[in-house]
Tab-separated table of C-alpha atoms and ligand atoms in Angstrom:
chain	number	residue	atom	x	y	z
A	28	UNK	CA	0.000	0.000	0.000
A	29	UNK	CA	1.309	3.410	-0.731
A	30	UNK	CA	2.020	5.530	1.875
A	31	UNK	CA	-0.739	8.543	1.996
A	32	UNK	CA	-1.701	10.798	4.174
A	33	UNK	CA	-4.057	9.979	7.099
A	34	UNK	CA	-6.959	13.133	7.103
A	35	UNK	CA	-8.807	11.726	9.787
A	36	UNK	CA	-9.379	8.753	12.052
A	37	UNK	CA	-12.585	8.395	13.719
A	38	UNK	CA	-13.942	5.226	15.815
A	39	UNK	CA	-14.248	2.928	12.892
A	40	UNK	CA	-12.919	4.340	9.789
A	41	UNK	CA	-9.640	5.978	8.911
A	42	UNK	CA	-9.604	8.563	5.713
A	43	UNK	CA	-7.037	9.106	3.724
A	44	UNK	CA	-6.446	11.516	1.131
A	45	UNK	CA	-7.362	9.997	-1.995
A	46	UNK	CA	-5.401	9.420	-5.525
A	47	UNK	CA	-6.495	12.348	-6.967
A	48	UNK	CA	-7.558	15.962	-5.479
A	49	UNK	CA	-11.021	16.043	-4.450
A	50	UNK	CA	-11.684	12.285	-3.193
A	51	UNK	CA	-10.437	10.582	-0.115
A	52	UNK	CA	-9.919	7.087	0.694
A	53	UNK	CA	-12.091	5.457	3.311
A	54	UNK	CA	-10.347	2.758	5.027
A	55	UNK	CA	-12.889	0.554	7.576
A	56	UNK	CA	-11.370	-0.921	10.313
A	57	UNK	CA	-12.687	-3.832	12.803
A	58	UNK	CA	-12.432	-1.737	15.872
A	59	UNK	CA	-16.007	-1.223	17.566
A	60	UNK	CA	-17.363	1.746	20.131
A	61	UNK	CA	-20.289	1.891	21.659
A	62	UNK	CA	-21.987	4.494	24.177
A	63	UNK	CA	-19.358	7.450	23.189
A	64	UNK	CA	-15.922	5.653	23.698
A	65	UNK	CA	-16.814	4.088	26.951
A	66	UNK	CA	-17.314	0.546	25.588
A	67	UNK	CA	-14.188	0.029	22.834
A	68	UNK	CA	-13.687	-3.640	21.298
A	69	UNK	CA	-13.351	-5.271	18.209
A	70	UNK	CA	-14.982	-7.210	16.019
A	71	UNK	CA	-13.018	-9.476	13.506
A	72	UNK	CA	-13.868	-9.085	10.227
A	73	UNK	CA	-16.127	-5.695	10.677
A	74	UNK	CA	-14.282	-3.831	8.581
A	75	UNK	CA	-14.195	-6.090	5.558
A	76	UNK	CA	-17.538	-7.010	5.754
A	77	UNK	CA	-19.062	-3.176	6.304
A	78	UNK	CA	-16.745	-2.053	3.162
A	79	UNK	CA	-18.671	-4.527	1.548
A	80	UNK	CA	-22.127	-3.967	2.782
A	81	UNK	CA	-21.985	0.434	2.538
A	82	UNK	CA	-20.684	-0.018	-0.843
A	83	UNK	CA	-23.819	-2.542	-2.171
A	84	UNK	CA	-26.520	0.071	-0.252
A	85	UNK	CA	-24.505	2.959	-1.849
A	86	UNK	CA	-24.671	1.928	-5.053
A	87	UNK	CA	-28.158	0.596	-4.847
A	88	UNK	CA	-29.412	4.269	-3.517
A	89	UNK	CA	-27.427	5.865	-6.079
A	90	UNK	CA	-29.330	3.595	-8.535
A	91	UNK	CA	-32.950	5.310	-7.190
A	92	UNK	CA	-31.016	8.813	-7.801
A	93	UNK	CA	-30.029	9.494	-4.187
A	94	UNK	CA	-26.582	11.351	-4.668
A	95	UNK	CA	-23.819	9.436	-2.539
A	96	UNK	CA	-20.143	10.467	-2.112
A	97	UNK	CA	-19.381	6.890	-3.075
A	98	UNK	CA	-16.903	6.159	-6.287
A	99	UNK	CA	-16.063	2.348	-6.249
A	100	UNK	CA	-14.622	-0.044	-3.625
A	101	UNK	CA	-10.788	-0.012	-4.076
A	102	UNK	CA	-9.815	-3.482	-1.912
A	103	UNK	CA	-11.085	-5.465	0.985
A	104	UNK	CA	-11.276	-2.663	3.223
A	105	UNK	CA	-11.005	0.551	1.254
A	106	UNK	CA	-13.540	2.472	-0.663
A	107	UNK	CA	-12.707	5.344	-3.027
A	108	UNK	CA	-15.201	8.321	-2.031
A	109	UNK	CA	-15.419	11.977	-3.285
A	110	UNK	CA	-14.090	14.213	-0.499
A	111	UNK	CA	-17.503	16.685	1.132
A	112	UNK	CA	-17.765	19.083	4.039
A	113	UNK	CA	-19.589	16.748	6.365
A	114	UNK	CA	-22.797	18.436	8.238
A	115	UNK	CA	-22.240	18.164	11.620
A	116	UNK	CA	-25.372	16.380	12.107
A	117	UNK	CA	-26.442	12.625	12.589
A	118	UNK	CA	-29.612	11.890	10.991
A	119	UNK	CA	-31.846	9.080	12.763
A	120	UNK	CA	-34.712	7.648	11.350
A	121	UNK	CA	-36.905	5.449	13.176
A	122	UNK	CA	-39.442	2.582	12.493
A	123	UNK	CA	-39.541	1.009	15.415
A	124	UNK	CA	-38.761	1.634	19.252
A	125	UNK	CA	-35.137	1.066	20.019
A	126	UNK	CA	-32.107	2.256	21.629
A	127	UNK	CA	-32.446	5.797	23.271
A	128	UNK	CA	-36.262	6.415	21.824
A	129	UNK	CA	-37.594	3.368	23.778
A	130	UNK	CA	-35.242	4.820	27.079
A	131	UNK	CA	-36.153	8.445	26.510
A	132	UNK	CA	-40.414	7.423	26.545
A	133	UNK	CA	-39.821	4.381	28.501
A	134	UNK	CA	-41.680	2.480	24.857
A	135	UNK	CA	-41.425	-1.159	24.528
A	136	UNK	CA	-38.623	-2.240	22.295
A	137	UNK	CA	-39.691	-3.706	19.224
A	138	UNK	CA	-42.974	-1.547	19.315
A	139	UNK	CA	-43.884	-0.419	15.888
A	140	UNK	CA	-44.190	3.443	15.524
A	141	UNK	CA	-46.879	5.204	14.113
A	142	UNK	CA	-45.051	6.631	11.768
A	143	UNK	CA	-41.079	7.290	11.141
A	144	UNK	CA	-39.649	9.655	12.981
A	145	UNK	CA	-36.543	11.726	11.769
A	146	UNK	CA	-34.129	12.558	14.713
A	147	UNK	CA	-30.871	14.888	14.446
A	148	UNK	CA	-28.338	14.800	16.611
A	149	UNK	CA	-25.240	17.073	16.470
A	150	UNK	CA	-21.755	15.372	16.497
A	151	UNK	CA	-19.881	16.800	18.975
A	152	UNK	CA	-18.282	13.909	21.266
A	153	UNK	CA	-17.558	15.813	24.394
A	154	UNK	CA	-21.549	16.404	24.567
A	155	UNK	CA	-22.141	13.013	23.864
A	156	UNK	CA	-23.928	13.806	20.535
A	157	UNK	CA	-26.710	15.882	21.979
A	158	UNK	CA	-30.714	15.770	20.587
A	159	UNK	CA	-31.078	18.952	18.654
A	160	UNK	CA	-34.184	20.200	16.713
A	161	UNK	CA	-34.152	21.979	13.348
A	162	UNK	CA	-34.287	25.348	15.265
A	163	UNK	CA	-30.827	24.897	16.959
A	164	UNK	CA	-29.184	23.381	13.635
A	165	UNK	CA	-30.361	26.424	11.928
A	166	UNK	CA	-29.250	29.312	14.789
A	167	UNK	CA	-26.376	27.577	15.346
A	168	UNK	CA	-25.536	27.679	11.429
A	169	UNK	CA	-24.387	23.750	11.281
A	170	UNK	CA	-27.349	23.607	8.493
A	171	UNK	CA	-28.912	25.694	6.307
A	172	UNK	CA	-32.455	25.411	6.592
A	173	UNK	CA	-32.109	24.349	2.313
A	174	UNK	CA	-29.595	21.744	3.892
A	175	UNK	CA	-31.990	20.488	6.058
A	176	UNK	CA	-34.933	20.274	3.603
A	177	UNK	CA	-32.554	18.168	1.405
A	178	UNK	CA	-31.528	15.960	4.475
A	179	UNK	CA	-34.682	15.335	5.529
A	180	UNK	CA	-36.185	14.150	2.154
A	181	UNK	CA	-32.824	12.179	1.339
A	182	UNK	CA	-33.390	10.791	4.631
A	183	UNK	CA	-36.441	9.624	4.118
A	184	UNK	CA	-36.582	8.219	0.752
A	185	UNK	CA	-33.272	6.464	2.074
A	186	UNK	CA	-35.762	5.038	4.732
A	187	UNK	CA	-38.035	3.947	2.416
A	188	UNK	CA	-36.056	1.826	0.179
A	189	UNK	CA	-34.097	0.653	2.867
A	190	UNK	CA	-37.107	-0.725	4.631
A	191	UNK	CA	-37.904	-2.743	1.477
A	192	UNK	CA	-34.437	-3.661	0.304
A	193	UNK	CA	-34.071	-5.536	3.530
A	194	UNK	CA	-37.749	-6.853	4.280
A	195	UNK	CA	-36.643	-8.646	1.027
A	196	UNK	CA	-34.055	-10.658	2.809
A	197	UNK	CA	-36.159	-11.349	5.667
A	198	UNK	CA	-34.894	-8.005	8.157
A	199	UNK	CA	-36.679	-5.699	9.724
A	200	UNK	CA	-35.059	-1.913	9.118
A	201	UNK	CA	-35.444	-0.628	12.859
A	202	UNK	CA	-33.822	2.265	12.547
A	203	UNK	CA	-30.748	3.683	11.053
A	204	UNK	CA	-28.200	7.006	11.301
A	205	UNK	CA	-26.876	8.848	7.998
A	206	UNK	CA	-24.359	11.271	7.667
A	207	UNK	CA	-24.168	14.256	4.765
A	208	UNK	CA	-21.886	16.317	3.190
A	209	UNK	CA	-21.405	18.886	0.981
A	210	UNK	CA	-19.955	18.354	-2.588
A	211	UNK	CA	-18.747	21.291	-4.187
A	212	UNK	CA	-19.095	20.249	-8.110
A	213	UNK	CA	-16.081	22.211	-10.099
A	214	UNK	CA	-18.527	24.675	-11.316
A	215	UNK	CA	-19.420	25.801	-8.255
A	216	UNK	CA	-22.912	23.619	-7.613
A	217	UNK	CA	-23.232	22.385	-3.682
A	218	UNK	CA	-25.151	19.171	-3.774
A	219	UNK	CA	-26.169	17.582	-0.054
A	220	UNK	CA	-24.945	13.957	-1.156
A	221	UNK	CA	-24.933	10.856	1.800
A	222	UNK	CA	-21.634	9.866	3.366
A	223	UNK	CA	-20.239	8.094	5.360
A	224	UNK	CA	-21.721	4.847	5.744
A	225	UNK	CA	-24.634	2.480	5.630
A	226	UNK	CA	-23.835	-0.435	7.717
A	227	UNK	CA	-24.954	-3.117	10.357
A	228	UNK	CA	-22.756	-0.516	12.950
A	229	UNK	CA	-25.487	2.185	11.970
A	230	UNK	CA	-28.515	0.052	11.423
A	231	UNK	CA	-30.531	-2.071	13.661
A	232	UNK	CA	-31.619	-5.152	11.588
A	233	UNK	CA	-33.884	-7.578	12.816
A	234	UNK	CA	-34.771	-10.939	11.705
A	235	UNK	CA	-38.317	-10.450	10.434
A	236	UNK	CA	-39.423	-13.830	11.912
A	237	UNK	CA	-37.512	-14.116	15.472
A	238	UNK	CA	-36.434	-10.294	15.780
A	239	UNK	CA	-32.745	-11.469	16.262
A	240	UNK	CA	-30.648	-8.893	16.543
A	241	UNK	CA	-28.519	-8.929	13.405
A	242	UNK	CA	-26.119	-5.417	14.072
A	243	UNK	CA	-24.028	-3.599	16.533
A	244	UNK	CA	-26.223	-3.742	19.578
A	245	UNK	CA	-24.864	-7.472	19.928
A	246	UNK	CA	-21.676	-6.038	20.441
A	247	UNK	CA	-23.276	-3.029	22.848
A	248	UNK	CA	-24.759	-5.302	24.843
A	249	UNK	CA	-22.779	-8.176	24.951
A	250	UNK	CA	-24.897	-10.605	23.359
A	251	UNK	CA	-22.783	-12.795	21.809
A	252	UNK	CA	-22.280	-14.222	17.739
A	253	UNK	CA	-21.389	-10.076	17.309
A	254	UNK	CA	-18.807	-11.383	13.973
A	255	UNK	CA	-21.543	-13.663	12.477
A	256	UNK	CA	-24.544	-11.327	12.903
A	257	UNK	CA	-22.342	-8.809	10.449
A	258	UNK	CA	-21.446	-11.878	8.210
A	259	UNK	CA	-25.547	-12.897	8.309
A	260	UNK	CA	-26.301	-9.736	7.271
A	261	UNK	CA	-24.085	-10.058	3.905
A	262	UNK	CA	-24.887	-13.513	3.528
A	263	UNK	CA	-28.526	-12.483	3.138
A	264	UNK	CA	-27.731	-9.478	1.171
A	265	UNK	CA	-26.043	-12.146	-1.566
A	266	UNK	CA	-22.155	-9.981	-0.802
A	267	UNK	CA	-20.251	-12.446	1.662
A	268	UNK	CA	-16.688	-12.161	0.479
A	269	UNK	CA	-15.782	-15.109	-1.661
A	270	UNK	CA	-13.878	-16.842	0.359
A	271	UNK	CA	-16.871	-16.929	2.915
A	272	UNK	CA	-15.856	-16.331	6.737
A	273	UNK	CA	-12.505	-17.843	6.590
A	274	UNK	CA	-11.269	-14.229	3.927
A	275	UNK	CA	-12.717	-12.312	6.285
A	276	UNK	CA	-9.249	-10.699	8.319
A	277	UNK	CA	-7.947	-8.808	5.151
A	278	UNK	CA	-4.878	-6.816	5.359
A	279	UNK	CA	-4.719	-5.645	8.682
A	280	UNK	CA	-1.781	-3.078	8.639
A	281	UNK	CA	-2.252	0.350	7.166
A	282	UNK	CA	0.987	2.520	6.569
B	320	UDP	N1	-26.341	5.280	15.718
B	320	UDP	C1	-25.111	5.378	15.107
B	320	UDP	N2	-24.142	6.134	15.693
B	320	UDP	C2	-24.328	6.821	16.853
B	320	UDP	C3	-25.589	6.713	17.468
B	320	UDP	C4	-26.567	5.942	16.879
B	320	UDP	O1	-24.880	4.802	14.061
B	320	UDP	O2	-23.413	7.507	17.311
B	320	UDP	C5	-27.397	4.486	15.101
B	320	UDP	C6	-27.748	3.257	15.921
B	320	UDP	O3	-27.008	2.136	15.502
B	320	UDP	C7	-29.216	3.092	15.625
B	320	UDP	C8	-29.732	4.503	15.341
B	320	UDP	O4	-28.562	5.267	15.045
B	320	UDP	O5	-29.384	2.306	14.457
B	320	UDP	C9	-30.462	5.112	16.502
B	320	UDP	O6	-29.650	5.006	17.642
B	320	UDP	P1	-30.081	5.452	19.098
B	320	UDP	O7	-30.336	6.923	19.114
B	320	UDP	O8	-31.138	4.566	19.593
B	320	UDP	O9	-28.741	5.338	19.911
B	320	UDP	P2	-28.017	4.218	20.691
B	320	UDP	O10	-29.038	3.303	21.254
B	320	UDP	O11	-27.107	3.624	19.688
B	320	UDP	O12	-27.291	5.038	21.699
């Protein structure tokens, strides 16, 4: 691997800066985080297997016209992406009470809600990623309010086709978290396009029939068969590696 310069390394992904001016490479690791830092593990295999799964729901969205900053998957764990401003904001949309919507109005888990509900929350570690509404993203100028119009219909037309791309292959979308950025085009243009990644660390995916949890709240919560959930998830999806389970360490060592 050439040696390139590291832009950024967050909890699961390190970026590099890309072959050519303007994109970045995104390099996905196996290390795991839960609850803001305070649970850190890993997860063999993550890495290759989420390169693999954000690429085939990036390139399926971009199919139904939903502009991503994905280019093309490079190797086992890199992906070749066009470098954005990221919004500050993480974009939750839910289906079904989970996580910190069933805590926050003591709901069932599992309940299904009466309709989706789009959450933001602004990325700021040291606050622990607090609950904002549009009025504070706006004020606080981390969105414009044309920003937010764009991320909230992205959002949920991602949310839609989600929901049906996996009730396909028998898993129930609970809810996910997006990311967007801002892609200056040469001319000029700003386009809000989705980043980051789609992946079982930012989904919850049940099985349709049992409601096993097939994502990162194994891993949260310590229940167990964390590495095959991930490699269940791509099995269904028709993108296990093709070596199966056994190709799943890739290279390990970065620079
Ligand atoms: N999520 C995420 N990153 C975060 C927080 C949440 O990807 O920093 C995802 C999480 O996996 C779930 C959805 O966003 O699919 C909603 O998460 P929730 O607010 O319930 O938070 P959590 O229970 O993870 O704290």
């Amino acid at each position: 691997m050439s040696r390139r310069r590291r832009i950024y390394e967050g909890k699961a992904k390190i970026l590099f800066e890309g072959p050519e001016p303007g994109t970045l490479v995104q390099y996905f690791k196996d290390d795991a985080t839960a609850f803001n830092h305070k649970k850190t593990g890993t997860i063999t295999g993550k890495g290759v297997l989420n390169n693999r799964i954000s690429e085939y729901l990036m390139v399926k969205l971009g199919e139904i016209g939903v502009p991503t900053h994905f280019v093309r998957r490079l190797n086992m764990r890199e992906q070749l992406v066009r470098e954005v401003e990221i919004i500050p904001i993480e974009v939750a949309v839910r289906n079904v009470a989970a996580g910190s919507l069933a805590k926050r109005f003591n709901l069932t888990e599992g309940m299904q809600l009466p309709r989706s509900i789009v959450e933001y929350y602004y990325k700021a570690d040291e606050l622990d990623d607090p609950l904002v509404s549009e009025e504070h993203i706006t004020a606080f100028g981390w969105a414009t309010p044309q920003d937010l119009d764009d991320m909230l219909a992205l959002a949920l037309r991602i949310n839609d086709f989600l929901t049906g791309l996996f009730l396909g292959v028998n898993l129930k979308l609970v809810d996910f978290k997006v990311e967007f950025g801002r892609l200056y085009e040469e001319n000029g243009d700003m386009r809000v396009v989705l980043a980051d990644e789609i992946s079982p660390d930012s989904c919850r995916l049940w099985d349709i029939e049992t409601n096993k949890k097939l994502d990162k709240d194994r891993f949260r919560h310590d229940l167990g068969g964390v590495e095959e959930a991930y490699q269940e998830v791509a099995r269904r999806l028709g993108i296990l590696p093709e070596g199966g389970p056994t190709d799943l360490k890739g290279p390990e060592m970065v620079q």
